[in-house]
PDB file of C-alpha atoms in Angstrom:
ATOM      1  CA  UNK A 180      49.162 186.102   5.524  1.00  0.00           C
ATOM      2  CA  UNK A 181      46.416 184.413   3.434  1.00  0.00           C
ATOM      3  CA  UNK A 182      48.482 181.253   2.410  1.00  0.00           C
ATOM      4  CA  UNK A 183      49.641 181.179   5.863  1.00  0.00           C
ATOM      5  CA  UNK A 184      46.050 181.239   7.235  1.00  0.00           C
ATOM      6  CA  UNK A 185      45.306 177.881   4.864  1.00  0.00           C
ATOM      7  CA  UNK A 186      48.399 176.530   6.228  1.00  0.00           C
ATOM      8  CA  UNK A 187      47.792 177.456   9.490  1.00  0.00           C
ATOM      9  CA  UNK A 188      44.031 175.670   8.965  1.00  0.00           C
ATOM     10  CA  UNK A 189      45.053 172.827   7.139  1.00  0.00           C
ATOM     11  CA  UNK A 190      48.229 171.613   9.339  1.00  0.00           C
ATOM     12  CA  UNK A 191      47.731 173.634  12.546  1.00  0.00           C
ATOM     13  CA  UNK A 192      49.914 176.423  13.756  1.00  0.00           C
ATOM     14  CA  UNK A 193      52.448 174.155  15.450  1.00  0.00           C
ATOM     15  CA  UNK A 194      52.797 171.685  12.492  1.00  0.00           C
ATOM     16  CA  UNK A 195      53.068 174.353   9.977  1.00  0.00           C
ATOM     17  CA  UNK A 196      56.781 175.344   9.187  1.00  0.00           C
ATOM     18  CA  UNK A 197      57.884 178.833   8.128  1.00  0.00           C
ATOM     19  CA  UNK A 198      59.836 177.004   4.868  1.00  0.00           C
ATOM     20  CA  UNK A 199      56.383 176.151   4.306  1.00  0.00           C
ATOM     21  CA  UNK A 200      54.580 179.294   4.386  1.00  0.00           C
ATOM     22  CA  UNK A 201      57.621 180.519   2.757  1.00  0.00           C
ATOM     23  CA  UNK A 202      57.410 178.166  -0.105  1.00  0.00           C
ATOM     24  CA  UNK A 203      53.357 178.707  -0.548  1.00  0.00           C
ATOM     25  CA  UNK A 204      53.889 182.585  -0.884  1.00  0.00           C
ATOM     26  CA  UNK A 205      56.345 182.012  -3.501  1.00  0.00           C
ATOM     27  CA  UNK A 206      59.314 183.754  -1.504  1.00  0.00           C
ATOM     28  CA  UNK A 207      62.324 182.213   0.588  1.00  0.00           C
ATOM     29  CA  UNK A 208      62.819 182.242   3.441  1.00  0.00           C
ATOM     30  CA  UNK A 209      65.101 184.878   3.714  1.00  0.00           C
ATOM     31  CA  UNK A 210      62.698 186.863   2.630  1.00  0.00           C
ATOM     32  CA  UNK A 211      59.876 186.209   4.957  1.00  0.00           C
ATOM     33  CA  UNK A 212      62.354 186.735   8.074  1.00  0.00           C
ATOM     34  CA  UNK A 213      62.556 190.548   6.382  1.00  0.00           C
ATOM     35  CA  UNK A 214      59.024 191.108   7.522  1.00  0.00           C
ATOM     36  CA  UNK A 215      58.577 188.694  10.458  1.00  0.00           C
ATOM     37  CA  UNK A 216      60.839 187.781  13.335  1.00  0.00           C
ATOM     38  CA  UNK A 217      58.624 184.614  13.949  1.00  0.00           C
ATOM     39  CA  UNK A 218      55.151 182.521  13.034  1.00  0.00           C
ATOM     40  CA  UNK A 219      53.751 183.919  16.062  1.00  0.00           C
ATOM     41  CA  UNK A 220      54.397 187.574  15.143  1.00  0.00           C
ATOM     42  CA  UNK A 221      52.831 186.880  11.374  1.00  0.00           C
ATOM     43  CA  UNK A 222      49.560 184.931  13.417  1.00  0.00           C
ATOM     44  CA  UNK A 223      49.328 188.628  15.503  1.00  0.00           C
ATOM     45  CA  UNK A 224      50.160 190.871  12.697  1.00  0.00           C
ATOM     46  CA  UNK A 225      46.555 191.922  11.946  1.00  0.00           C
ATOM     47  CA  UNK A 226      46.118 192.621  15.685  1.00  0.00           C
ATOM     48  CA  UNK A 227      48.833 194.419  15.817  1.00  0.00           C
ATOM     49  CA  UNK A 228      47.968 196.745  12.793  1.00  0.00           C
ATOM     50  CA  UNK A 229      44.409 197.344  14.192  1.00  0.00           C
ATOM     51  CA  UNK A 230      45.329 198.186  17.740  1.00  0.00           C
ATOM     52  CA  UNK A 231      48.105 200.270  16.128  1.00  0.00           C
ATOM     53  CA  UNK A 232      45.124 202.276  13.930  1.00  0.00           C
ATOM     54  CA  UNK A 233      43.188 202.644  17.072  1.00  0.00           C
ATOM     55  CA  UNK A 234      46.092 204.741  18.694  1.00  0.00           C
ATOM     56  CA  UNK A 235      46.288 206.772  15.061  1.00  0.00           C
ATOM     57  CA  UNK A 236      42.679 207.461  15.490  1.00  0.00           C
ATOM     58  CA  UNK A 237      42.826 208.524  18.831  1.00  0.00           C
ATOM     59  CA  UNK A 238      45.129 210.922  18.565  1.00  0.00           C
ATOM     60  CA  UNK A 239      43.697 212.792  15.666  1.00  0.00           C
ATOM     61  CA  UNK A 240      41.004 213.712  18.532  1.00  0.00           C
ATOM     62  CA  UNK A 241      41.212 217.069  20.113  1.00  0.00           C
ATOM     63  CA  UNK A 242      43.097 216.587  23.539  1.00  0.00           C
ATOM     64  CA  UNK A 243      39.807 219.012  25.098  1.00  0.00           C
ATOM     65  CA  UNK A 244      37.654 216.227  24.152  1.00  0.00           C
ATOM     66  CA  UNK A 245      36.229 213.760  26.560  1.00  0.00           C
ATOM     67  CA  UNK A 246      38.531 210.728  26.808  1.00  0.00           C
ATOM     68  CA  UNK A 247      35.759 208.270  27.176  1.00  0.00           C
ATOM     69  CA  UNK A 248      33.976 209.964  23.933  1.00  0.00           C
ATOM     70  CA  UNK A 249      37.457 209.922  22.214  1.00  0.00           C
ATOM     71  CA  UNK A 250      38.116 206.077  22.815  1.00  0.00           C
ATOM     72  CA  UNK A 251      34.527 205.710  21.366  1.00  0.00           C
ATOM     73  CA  UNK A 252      35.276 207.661  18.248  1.00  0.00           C
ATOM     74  CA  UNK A 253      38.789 206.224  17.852  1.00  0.00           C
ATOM     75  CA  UNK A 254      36.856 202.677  17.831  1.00  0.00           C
ATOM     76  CA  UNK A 255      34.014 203.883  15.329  1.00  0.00           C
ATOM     77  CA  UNK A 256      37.115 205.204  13.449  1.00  0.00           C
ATOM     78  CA  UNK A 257      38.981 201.831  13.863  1.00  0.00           C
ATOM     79  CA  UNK A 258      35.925 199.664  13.045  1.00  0.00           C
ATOM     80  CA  UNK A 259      36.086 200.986   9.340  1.00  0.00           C
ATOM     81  CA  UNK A 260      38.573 198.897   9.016  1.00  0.00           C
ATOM     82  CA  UNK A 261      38.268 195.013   9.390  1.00  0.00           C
ATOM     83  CA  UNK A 262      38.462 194.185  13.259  1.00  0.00           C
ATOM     84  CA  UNK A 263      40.982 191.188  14.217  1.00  0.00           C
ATOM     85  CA  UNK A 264      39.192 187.771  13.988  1.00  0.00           C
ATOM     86  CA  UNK A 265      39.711 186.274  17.376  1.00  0.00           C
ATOM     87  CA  UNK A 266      38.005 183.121  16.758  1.00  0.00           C
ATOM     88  CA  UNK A 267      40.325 182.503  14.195  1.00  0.00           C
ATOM     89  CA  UNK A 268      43.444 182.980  16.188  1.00  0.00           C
ATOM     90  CA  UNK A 269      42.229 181.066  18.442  1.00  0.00           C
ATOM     91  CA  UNK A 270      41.095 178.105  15.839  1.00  0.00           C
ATOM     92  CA  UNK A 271      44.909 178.117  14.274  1.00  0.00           C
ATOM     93  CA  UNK A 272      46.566 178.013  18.008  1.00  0.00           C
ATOM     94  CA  UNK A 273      43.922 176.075  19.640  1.00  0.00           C
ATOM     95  CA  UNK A 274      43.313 175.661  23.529  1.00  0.00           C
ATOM     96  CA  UNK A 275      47.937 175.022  23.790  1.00  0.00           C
ATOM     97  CA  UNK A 276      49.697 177.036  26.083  1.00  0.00           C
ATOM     98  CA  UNK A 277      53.023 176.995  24.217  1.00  0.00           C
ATOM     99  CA  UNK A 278      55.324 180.010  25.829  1.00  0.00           C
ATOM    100  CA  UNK A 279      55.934 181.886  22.649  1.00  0.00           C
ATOM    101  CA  UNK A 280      52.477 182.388  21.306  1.00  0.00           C
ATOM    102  CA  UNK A 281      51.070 183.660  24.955  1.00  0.00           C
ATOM    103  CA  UNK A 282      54.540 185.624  25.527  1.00  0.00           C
ATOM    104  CA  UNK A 283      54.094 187.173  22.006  1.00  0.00           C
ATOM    105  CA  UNK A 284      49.957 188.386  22.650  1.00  0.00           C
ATOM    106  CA  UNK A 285      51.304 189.250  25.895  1.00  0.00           C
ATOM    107  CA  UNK A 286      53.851 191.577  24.471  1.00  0.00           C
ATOM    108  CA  UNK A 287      51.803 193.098  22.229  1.00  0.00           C
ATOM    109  CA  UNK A 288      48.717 193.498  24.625  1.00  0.00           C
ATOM    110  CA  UNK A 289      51.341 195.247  27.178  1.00  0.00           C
ATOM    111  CA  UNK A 290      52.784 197.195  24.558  1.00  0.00           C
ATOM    112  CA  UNK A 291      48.917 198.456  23.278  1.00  0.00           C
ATOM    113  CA  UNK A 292      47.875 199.169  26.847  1.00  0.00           C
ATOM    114  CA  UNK A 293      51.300 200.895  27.528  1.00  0.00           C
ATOM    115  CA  UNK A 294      50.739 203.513  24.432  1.00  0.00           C
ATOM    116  CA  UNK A 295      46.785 204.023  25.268  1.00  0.00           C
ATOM    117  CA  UNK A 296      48.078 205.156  29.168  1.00  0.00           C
ATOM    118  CA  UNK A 297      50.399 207.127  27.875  1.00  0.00           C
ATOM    119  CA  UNK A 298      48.097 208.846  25.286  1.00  0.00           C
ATOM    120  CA  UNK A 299      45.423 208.942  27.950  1.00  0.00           C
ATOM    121  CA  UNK A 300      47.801 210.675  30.817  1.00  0.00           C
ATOM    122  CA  UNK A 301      48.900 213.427  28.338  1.00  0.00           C
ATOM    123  CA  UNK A 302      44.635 214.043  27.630  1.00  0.00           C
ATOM    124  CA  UNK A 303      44.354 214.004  31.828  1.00  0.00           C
ATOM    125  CA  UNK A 304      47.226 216.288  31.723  1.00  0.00           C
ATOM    126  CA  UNK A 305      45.486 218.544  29.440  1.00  0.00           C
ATOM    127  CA  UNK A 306      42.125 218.317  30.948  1.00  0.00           C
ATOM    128  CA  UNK A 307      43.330 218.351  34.639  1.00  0.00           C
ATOM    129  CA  UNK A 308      46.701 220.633  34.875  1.00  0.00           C
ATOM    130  CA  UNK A 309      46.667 221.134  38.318  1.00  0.00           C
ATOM    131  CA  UNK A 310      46.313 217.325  39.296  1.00  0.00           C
ATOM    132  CA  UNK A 311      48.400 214.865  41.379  1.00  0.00           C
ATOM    133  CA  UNK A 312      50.888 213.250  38.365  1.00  0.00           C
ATOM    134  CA  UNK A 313      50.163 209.797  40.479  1.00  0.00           C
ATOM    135  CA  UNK A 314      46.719 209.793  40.384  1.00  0.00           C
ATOM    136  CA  UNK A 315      46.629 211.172  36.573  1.00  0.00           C
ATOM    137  CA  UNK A 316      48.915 207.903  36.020  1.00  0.00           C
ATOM    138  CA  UNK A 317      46.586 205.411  37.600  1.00  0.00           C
ATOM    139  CA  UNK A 318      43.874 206.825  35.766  1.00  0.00           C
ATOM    140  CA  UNK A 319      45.497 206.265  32.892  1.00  0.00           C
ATOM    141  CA  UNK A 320      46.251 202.929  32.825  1.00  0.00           C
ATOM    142  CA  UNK A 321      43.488 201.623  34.921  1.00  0.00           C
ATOM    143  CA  UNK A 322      41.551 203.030  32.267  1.00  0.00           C
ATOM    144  CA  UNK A 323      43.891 201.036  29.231  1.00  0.00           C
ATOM    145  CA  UNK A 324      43.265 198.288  31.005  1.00  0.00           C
ATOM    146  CA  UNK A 325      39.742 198.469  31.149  1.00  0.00           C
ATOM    147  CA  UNK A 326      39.446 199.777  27.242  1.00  0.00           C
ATOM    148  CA  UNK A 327      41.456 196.075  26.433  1.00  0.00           C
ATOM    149  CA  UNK A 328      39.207 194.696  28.723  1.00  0.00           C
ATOM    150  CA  UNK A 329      35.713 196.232  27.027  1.00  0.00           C
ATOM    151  CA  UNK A 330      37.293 195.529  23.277  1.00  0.00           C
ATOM    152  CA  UNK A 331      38.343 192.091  24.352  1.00  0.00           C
ATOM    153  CA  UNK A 332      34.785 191.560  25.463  1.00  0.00           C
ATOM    154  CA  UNK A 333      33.159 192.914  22.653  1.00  0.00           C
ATOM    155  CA  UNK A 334      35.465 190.946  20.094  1.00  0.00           C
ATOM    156  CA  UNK A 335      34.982 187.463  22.075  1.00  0.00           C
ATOM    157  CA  UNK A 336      30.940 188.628  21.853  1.00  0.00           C
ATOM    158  CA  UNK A 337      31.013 189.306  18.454  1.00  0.00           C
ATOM    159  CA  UNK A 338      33.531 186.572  17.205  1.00  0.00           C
ATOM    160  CA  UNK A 339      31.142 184.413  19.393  1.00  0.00           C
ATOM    161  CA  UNK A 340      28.237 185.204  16.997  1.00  0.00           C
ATOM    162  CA  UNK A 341      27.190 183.967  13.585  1.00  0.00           C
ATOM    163  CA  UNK A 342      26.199 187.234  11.999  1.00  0.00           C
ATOM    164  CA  UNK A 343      26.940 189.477   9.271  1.00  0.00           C
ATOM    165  CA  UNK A 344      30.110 191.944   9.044  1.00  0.00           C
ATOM    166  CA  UNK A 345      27.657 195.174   9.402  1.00  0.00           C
ATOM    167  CA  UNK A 346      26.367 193.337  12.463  1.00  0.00           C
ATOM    168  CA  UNK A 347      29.367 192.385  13.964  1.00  0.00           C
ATOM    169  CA  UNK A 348      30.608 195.934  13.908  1.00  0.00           C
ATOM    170  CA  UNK A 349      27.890 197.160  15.501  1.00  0.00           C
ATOM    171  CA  UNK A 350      27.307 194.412  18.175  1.00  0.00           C
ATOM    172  CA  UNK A 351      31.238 195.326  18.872  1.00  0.00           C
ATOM    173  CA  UNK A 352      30.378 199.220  19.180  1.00  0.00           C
ATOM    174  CA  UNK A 353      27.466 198.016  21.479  1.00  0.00           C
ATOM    175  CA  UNK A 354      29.358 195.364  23.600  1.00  0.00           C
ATOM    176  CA  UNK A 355      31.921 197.907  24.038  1.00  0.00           C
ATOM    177  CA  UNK A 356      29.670 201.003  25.331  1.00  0.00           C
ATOM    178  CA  UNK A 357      28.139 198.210  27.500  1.00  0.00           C
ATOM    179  CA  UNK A 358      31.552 197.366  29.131  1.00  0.00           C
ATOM    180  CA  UNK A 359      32.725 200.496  29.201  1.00  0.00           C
ATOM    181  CA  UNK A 360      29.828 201.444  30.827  1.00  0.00           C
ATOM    182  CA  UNK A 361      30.063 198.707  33.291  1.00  0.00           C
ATOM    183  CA  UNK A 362      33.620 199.655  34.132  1.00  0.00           C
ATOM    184  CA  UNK A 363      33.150 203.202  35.061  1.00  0.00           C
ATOM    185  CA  UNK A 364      29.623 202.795  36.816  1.00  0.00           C
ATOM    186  CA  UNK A 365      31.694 200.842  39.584  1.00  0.00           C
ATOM    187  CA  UNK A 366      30.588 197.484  38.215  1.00  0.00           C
ATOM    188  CA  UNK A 367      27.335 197.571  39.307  1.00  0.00           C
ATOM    189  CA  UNK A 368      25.106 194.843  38.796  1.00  0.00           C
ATOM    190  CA  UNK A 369      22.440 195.399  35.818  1.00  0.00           C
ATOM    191  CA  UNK A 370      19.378 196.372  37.283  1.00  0.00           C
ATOM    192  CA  UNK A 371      16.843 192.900  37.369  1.00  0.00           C
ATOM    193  CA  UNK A 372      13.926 193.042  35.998  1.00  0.00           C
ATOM    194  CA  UNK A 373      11.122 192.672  38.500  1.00  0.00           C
ATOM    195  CA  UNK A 374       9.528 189.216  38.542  1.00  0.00           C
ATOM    196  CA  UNK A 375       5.687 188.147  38.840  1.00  0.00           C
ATOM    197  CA  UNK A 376       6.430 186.615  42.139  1.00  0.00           C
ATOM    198  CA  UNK A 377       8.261 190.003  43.400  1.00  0.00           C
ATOM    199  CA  UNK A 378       5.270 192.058  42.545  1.00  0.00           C
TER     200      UNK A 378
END
């Protein structure tokens, strides 16, 4: 991945050929089709590992816990490990809407959110035996949905930044209680702070 990162920087995504990043990782081609289908799954492969930890971590959790403590921990638990860098995805791919790099986030987005409602129902399950299987499925992926959503947001934030790693991490742990927190309060507004001219 790093030679394809300098590749990736020095050509762009789009100009960059996998013979190339082949070549500059002294393997063939052959070879690099053994452990990616495509460029765009090697650009997401990071991403991919981290969300992947994230469901490992969660699971480890005790299915009484609380599932909004549990995603919390399973980030913490995540966090040890480098978070993906956005801002560089986004550098190598750029503002283009080519079909294959959105259809391949997309996949793996759906795929992320698909695994955290499923691990989410089975805690509501748990937690809630007697309720309606509809409304414990809702739950559940409303509630992936808005745990991509808060990460998302707290990656952009942090990626956003120019701080160091420890800080990043912990503006990301912040930024995500924040918009998890915003989420489940209803989206309420953040209380204003009251002005001279109001008093």
């Amino acid at each position: 991945m790093k030679e394809a990162g300098r590749l990736f920087q020095e050509k762009g995504f789009f100009d960059t050929t996998i013979r190339e990043i082949a070549e500059s990782a002294n393997v063939s081609e052959r070879t690099f089709y053994r452990y990616f289908e495509s460029k765009e799954e090697l650009l997401f492969s990071n991403l991919k590992e981290v969300l992947a930890k994230f469901i490992q971590n969660l699971k480890v959790i005790p299915m009484s816990s609380d599932p909004i403590v549990a995603i919390k921990f399973a980030l913490n638990e995540t966090l040890e490990d480098s978070p993906p860098n956005l801002s560089q995805i986004r550098k190598f791919i750029g503002s283009s809407t080519i079909v294959d790099v959105h259809k391949e986030l997309l996949g793996i987005i759906f795929n992320w959110e698909s695994s955290l409602a499923q691990e989410m129902e089975g805690r509501a399950r748990y937690l809630e035996p007697e309720g309606n299987s509809l409304d414990l499925k809702i739950w559940s992926l409303v509630l992936a949905r808005a745990v991509f959503g808060a990460a998302r947001t707290a990656l952009n934030i942090s990626n956003d930044t120019a701080i160091s790693a420890r800080e990043r991490d912990d503006l990301i742990r912040s930024t995500f209680d924040k918009s998890l927190t915003i989420m489940l309060s209803g989206f309420k507004i953040p209380a204003l702070k009251t002005s001279a001219i109001d008093a």
